[in-house]
Structure formats: C-alpha cells, structure tokens
PDB file of C-alpha atoms in Angstrom:
ATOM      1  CA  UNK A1291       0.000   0.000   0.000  1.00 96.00           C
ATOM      2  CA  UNK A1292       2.924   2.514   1.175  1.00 97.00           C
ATOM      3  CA  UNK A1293       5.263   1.756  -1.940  1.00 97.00           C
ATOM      4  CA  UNK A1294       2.355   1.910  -4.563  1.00 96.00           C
ATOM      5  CA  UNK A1295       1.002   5.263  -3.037  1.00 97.00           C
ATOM      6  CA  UNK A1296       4.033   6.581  -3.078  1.00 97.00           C
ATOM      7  CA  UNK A1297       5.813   5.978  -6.208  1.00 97.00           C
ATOM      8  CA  UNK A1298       2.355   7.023  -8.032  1.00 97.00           C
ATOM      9  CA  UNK A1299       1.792  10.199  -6.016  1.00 96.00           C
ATOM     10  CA  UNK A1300       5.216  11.192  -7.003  1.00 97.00           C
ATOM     11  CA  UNK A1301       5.330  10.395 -10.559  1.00 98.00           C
ATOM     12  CA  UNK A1302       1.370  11.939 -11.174  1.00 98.00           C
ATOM     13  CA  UNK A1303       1.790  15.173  -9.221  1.00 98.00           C
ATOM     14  CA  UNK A1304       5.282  16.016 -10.756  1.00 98.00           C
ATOM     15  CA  UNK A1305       3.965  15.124 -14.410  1.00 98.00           C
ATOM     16  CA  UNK A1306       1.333  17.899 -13.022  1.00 98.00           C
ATOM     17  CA  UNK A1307       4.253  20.351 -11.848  1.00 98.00           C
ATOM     18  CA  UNK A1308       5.944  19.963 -15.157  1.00 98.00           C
ATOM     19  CA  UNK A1309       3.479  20.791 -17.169  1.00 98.00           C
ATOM     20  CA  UNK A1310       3.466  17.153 -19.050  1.00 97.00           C
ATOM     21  CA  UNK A1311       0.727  17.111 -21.685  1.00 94.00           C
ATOM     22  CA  UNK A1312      -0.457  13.519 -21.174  1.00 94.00           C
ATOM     23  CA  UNK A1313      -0.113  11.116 -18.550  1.00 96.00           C
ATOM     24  CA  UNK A1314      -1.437   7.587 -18.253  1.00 97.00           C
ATOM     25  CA  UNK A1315      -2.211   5.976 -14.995  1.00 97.00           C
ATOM     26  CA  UNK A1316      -1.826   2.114 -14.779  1.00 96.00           C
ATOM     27  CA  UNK A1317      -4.819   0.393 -12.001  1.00 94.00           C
ATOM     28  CA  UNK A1318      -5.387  -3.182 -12.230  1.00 92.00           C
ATOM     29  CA  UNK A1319      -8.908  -5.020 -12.218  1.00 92.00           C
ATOM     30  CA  UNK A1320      -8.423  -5.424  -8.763  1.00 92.00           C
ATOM     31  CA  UNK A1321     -10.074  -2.106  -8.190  1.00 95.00           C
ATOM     32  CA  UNK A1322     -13.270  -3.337  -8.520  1.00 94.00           C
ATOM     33  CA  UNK A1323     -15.472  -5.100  -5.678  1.00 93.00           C
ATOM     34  CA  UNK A1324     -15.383  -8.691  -5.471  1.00 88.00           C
ATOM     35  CA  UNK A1325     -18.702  -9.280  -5.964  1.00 88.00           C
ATOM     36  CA  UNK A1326     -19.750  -6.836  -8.579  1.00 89.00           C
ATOM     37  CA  UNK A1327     -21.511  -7.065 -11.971  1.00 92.00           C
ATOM     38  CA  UNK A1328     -20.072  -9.590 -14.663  1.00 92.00           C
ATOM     39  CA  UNK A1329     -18.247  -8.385 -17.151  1.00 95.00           C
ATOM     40  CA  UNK A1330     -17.366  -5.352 -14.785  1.00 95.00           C
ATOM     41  CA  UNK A1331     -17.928  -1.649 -16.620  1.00 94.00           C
ATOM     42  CA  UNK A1332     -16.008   1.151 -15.613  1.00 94.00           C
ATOM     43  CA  UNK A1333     -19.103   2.515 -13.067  1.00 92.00           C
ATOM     44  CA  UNK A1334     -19.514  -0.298 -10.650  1.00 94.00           C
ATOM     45  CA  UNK A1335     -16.282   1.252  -9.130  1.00 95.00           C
ATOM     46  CA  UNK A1336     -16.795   1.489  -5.360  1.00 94.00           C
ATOM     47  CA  UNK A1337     -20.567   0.305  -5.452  1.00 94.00           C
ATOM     48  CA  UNK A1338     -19.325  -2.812  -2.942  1.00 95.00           C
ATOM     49  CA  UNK A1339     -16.645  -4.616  -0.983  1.00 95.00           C
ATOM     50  CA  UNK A1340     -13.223  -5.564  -2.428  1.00 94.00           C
ATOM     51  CA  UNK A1341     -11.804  -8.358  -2.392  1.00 88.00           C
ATOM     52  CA  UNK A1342      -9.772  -8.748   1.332  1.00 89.00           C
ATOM     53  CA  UNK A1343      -6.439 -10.396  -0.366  1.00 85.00           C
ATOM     54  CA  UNK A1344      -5.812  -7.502  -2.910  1.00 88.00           C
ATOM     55  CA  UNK A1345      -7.703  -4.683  -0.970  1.00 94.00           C
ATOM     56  CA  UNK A1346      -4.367  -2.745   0.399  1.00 96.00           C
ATOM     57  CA  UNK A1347      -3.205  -2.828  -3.452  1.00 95.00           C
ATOM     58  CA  UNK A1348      -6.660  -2.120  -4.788  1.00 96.00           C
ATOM     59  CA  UNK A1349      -7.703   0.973  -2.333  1.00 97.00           C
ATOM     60  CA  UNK A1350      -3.656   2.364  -3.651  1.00 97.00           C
ATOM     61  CA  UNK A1351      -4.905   2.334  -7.256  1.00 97.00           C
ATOM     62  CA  UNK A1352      -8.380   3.770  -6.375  1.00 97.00           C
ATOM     63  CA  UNK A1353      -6.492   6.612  -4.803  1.00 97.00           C
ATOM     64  CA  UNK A1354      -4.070   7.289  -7.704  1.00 97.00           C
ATOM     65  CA  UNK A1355      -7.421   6.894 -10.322  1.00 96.00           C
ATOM     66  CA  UNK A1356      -9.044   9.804  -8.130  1.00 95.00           C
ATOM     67  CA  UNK A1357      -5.613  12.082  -8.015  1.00 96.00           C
ATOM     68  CA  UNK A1358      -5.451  11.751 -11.614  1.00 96.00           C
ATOM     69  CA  UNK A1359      -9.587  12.286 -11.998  1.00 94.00           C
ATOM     70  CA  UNK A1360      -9.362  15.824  -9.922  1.00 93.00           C
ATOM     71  CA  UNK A1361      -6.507  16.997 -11.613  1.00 95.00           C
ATOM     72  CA  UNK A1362      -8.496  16.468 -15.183  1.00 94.00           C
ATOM     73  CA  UNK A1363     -11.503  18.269 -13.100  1.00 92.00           C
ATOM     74  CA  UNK A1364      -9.773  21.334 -10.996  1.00 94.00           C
ATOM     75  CA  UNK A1365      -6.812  21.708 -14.048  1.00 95.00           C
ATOM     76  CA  UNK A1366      -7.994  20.483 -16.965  1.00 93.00           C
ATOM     77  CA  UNK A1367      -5.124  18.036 -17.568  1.00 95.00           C
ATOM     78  CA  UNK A1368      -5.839  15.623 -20.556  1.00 94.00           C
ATOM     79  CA  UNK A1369      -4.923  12.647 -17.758  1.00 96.00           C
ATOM     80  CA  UNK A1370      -6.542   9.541 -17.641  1.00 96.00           C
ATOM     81  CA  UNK A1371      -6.394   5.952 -15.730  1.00 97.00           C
ATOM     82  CA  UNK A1372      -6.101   2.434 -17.798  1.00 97.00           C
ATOM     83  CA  UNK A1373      -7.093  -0.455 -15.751  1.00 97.00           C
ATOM     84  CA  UNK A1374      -5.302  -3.246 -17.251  1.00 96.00           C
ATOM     85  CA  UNK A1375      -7.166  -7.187 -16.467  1.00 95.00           C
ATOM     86  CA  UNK A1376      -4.763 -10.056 -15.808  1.00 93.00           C
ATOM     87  CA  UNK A1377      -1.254  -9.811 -17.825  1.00 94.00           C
ATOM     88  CA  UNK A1378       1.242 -12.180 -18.823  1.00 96.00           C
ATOM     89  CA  UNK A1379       3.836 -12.654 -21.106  1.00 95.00           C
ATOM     90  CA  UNK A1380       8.022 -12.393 -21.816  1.00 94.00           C
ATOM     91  CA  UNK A1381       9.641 -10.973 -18.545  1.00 92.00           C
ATOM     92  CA  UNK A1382       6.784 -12.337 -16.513  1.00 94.00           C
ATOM     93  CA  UNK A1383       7.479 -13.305 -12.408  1.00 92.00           C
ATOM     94  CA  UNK A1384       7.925 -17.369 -12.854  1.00 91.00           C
ATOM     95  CA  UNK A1385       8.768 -17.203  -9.008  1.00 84.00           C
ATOM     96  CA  UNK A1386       7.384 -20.954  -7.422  1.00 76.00           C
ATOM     97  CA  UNK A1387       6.121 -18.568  -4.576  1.00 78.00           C
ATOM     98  CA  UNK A1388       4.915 -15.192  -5.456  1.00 83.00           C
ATOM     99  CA  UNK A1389       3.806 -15.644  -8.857  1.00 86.00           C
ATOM    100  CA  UNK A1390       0.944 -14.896 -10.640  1.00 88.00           C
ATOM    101  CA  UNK A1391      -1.442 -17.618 -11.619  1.00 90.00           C
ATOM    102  CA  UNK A1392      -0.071 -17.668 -14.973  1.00 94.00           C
ATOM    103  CA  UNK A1393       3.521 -18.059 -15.078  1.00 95.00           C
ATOM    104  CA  UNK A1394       3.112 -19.956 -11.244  1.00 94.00           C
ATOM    105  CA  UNK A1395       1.541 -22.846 -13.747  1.00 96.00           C
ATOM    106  CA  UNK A1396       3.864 -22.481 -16.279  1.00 96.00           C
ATOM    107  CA  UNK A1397       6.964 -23.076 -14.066  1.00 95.00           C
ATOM    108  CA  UNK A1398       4.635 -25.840 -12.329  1.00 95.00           C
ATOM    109  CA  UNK A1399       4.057 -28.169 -14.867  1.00 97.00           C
ATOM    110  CA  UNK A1400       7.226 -27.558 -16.852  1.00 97.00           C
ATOM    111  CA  UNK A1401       8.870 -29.418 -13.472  1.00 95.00           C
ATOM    112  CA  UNK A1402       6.430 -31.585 -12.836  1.00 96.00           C
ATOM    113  CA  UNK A1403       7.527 -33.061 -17.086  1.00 97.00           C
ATOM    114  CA  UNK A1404      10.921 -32.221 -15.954  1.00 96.00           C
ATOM    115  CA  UNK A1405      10.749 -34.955 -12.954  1.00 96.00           C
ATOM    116  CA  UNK A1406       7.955 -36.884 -14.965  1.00 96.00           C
ATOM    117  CA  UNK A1407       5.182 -36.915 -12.033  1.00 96.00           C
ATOM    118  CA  UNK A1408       2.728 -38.371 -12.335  1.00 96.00           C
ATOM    119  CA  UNK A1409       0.445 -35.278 -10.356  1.00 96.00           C
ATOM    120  CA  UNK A1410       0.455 -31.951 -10.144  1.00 96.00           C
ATOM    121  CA  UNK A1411      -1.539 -29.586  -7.946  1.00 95.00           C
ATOM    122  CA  UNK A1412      -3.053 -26.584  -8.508  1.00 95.00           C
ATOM    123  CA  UNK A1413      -4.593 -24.153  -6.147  1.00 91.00           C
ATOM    124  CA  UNK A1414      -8.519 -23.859  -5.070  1.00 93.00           C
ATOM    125  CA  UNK A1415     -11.715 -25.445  -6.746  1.00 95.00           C
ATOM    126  CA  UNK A1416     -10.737 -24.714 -10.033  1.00 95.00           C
ATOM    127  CA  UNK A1417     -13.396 -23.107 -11.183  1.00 95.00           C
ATOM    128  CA  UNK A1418     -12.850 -19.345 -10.915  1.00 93.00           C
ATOM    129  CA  UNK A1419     -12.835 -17.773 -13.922  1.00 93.00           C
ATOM    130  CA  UNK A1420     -10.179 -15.071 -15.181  1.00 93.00           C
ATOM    131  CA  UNK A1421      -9.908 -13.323 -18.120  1.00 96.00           C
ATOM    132  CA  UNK A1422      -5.797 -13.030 -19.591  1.00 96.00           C
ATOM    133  CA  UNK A1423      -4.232 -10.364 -21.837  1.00 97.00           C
ATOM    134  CA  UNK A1424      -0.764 -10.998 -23.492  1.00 97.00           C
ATOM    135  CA  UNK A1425       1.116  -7.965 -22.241  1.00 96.00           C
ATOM    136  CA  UNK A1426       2.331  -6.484 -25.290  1.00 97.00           C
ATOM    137  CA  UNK A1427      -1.576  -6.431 -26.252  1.00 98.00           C
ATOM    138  CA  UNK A1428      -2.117  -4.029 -23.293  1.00 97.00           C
ATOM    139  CA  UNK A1429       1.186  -2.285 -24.323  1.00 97.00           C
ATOM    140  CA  UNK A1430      -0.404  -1.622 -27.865  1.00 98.00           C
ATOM    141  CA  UNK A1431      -3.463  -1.112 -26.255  1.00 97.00           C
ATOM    142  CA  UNK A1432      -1.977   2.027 -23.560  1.00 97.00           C
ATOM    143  CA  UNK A1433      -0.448   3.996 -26.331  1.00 97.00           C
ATOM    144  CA  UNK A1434      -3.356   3.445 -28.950  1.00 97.00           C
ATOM    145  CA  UNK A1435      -5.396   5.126 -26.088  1.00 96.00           C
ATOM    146  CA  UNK A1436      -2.582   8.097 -25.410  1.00 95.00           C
ATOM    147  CA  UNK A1437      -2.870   8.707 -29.197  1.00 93.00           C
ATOM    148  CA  UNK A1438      -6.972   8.639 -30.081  1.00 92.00           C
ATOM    149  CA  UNK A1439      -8.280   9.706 -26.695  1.00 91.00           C
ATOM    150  CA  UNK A1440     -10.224  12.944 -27.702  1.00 87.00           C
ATOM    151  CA  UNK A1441     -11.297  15.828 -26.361  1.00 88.00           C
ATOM    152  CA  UNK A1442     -15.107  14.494 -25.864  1.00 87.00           C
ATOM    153  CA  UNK A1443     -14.082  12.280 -23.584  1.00 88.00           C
ATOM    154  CA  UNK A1444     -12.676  14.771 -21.466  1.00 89.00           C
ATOM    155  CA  UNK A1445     -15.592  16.953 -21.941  1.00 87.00           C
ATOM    156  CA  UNK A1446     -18.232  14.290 -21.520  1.00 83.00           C
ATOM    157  CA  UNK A1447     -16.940  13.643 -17.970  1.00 82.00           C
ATOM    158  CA  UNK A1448     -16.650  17.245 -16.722  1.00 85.00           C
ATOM    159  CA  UNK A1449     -20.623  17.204 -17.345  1.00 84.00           C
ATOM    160  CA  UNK A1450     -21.129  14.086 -15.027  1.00 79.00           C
ATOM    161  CA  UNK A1451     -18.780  15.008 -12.085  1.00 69.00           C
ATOM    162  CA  UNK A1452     -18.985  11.636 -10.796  1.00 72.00           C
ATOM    163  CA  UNK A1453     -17.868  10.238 -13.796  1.00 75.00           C
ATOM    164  CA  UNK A1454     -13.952   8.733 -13.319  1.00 80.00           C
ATOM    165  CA  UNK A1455     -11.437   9.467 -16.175  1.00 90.00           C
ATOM    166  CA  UNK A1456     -10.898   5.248 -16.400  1.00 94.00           C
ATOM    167  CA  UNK A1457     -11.076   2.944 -19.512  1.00 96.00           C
ATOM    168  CA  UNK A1458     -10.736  -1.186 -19.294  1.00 97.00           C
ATOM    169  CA  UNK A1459      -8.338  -2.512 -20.967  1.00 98.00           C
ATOM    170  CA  UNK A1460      -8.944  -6.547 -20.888  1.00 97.00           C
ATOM    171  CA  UNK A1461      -9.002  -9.150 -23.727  1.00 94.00           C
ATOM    172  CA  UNK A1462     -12.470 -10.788 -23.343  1.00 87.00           C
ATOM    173  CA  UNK A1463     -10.859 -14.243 -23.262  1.00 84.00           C
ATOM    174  CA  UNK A1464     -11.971 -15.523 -20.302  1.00 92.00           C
ATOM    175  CA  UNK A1465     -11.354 -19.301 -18.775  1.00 96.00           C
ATOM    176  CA  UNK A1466     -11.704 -20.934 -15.299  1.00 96.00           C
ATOM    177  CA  UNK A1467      -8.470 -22.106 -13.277  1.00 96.00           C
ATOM    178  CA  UNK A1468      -9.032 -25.511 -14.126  1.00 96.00           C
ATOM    179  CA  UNK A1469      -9.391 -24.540 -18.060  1.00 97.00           C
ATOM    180  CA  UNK A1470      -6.551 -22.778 -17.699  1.00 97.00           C
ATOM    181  CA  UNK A1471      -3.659 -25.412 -16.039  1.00 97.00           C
ATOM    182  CA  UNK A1472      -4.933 -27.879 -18.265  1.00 97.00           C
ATOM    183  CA  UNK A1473      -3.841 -25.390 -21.482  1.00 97.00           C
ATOM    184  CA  UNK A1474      -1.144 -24.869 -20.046  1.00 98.00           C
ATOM    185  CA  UNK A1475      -0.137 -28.562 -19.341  1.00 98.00           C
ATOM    186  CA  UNK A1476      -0.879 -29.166 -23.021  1.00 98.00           C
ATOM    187  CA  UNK A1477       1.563 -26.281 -23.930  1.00 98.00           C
ATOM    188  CA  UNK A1478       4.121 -27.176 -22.026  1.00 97.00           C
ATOM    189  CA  UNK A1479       3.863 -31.442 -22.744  1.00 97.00           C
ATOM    190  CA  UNK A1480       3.468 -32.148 -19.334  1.00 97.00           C
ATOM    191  CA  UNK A1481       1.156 -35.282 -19.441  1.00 96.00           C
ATOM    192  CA  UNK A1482       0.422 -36.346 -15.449  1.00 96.00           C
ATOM    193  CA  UNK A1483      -2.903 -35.872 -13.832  1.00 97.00           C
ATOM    194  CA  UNK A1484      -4.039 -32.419 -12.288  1.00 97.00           C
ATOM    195  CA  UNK A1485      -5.778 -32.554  -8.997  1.00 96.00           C
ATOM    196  CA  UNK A1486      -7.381 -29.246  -7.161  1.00 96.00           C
ATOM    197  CA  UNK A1487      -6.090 -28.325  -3.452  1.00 94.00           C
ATOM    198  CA  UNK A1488      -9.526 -26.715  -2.398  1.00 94.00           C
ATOM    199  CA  UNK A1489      -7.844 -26.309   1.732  1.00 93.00           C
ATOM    200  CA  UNK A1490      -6.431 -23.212  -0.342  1.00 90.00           C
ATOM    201  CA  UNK A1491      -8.033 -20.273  -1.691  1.00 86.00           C
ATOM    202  CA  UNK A1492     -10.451 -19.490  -4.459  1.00 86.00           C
ATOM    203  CA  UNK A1493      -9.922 -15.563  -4.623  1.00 78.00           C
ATOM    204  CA  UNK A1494     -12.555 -13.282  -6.538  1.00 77.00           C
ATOM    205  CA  UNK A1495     -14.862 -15.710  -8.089  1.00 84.00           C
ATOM    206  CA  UNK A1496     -14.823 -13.779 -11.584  1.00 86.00           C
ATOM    207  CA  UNK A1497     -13.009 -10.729 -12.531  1.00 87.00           C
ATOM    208  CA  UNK A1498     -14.201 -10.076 -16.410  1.00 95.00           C
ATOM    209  CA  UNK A1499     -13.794  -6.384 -17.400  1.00 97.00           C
ATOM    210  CA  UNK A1500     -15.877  -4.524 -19.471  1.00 96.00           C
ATOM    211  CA  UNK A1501     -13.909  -3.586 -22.415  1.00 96.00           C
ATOM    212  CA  UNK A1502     -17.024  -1.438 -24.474  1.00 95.00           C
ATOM    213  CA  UNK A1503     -15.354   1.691 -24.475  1.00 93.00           C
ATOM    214  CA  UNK A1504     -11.944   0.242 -25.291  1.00 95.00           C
ATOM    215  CA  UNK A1505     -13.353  -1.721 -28.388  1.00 96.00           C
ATOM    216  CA  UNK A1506     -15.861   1.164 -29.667  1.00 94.00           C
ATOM    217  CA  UNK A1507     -12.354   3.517 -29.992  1.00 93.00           C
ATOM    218  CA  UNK A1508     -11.064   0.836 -32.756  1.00 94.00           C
ATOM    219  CA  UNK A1509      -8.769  -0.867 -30.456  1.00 96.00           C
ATOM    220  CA  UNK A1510      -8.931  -5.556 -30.117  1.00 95.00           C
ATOM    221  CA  UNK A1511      -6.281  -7.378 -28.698  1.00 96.00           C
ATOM    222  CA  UNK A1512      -4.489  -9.364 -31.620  1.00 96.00           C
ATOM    223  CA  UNK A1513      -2.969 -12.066 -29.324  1.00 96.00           C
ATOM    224  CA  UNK A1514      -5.088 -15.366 -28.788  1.00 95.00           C
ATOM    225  CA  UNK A1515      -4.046 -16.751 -25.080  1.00 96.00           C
ATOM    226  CA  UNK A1516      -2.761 -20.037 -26.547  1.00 97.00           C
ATOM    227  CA  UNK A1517      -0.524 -18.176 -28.537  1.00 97.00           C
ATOM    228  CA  UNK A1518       0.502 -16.028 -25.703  1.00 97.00           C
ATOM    229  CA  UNK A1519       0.961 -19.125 -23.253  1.00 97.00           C
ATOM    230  CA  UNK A1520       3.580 -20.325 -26.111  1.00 97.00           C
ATOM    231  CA  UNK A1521       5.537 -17.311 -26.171  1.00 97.00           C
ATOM    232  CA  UNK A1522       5.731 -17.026 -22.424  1.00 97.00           C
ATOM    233  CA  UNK A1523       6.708 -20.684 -22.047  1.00 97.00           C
ATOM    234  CA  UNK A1524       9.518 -20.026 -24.361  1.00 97.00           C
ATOM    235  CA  UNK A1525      10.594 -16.766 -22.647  1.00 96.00           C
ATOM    236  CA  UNK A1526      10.595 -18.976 -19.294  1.00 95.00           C
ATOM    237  CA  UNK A1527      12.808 -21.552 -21.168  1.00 96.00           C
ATOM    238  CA  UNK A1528      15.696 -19.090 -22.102  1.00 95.00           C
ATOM    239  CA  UNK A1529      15.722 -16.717 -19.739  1.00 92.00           C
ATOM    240  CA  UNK A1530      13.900 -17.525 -16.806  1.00 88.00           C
ATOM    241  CA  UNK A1531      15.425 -21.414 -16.009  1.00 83.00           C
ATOM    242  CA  UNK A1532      17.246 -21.793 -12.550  1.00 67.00           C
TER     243      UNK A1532
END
C-alpha cells in the first residue's frame, strides 16, 4: 500500500508540476469489488466490498485513479487511468512462490515433465474464472489510447462530475483455473494428472472487465491466449530457467 502510493503520487503530481501534456495511470482489475456485476464496466467502481487479499493494493490504485480524476476536473489536464485485467507474457514473475497464476503454472508443470510426475496440484476449486491479456496487447493497447483519446471524452466527464477518467483494458478471453492449467499442461507437454487443493483459496470468483469503451475507440487485442501461453513458455525456457 505505502510503496504503490508513493511511487504514483510522485510520478502523477510532478507530471502535473511539469506541465506534461499527457499522462497515463496504470490500475489493475483489482479495483473493482469482489462481488460486482459480470463483465465489470467502468461505473460499478466502489458500489461494494473488495476483495480482502488484494484490498491494500486495490484501495492504492483507487487513490491514484481519483488524483489523476481531480486533476483532469480542478486543471484540466488531458490525464486519464487504464485499468489493465490479468497480464502475462516475456519478462513475466515465474517465481514458485509469489507468482501470478499464470507463469506460477507455467513453471509448475514444466517441473512436474521435468521430474515426470505423475500429479500436479493446482490451487482452489478450479473453477474461478479469469480473463488473460498478453502484455504487449495491453502495451499496444496504452499507447493506442494516449494517441486517439479525444477531447469528448474529457468533456463528456466534466458534465457528469462523478464520472472517473478510467477505460478497461482486458481481452475478453476468459477461462476458469481448471481450463486454464490444463492449457497450459498441453503447452508445455506435461502429461500427469491435475488434482485441485480446495484447503487453499479461491480468490474473486470472476473478474471479467468490461472492455465497451476500449473496443468502440477501434482498439482488439491481436494475441489469442494459446498463442501467448507459447511465447511465455519459451521466454521462461531461455531466460527464466534456474
């Protein structure tokens, strides 16, 4: 909570101090309450609890999102906030420990071929669902935005004050836990069973974003999440190996 309030406060209010034209606030999904409309649109933003496990990172964003939304409304800076769903991709965190759910199963069932076991684990019921975007999608995506944004959207929101300055920015390719290890088994050529731990936890049951307003600008993702699971597992191969 500390670090992320920090290093955005800094970098937002001195882009403000020196006069920088445009500015482009990263959030994450997690923003939004845990039990909120499915696919999530931009307005259900604090209409209901967040989820408890990502709520110190999530209320950090929220704040940055509403720094950048009152300097658009007291300055009239052309700022905005993209909140980015699930990423992966080349450079990802393969860490065994402190990964994301993506690379975590990547790294998992590339050992479990490695030592040819006959089981591997995974985490929960299996059957949340999350919706994945190959990162240089959302990288495409963030400067598409920075380029096309206009000035109605700007203006549009200054007529609704409690409108926030805050597009989506998600894939729509959407697959439970369970769907998704046993892709990524397949991808990788590990060929053992998968069995679900459910003594650990499920998270947010469903965390689809609402990408209207992304894909009514002109902007779709171009990478297909098989595709993007193949690139990944060959970044982890040559660079990410231990």
């Amino acid at each position: 909570l500390y670090q992320n309030l920090m290093i955005q406060n800094n970098l937002i209010w001195s882009a403000h101090e020196a006069d920088v034209e445009t500015l482009v606030f990263l959030g994450s999904s997690c923003i939004y309450p845990k039990l909120c409309p499915q696919p999530m649109p931009e307005s259900c933003l604090l209409t209901g609890p967040l989820e408890f496990t990502n709520r110190p990172y999530a209320l950090a964003k929220i704040a940055g999102l509403e720094l950048v939304n009152t300097l658009v409304q007291q300055y009239g800076r052309r700022y905005f906030s993209a909140m980015p769903t699930n990423l992966y991709g080349p450079g990802d965190n393969f860490h065994p420990e402190n990964s994301h759910v993506l690379p975590g199963l990547i790294r998992k069932f590339h050992e479990a071929k490695v030592k040819s076991s006959k089981e591997a684990v995974i985490w929960g019921t299996g059957t949340p669902k999350r919706e994945l975007m190959y990162s240089q999608d959302c990288a495409d995506a963030i400067v598409y935005l920075a380029s096309n944004l206009g000035e109605d959207f700007f203006e549009d929101g200054l007529q609704s004050p409690e409108q926030y300055f805050h597009i989506n920015v998600g894939s729509g390719q959407e697959v439970s836990i369970r769907e998704l290890a046993e892709l990524v088994a397949d991808v990788v050529g590990y060929e053992g069973d998968i069995s679900c731990d459910t003594s650990k936890p499920d998270g947010t049951p469903r965390k689809l974003l609402d990408c209207t307003k992304l894909f009514e600008l002109g902007w779709k993702p171009k990478v297909q999440l098989r595709d993007g699971i193949k690139l990944a597992y060959q970044d982890f191969l040559e660079n990410h190996l231990a």
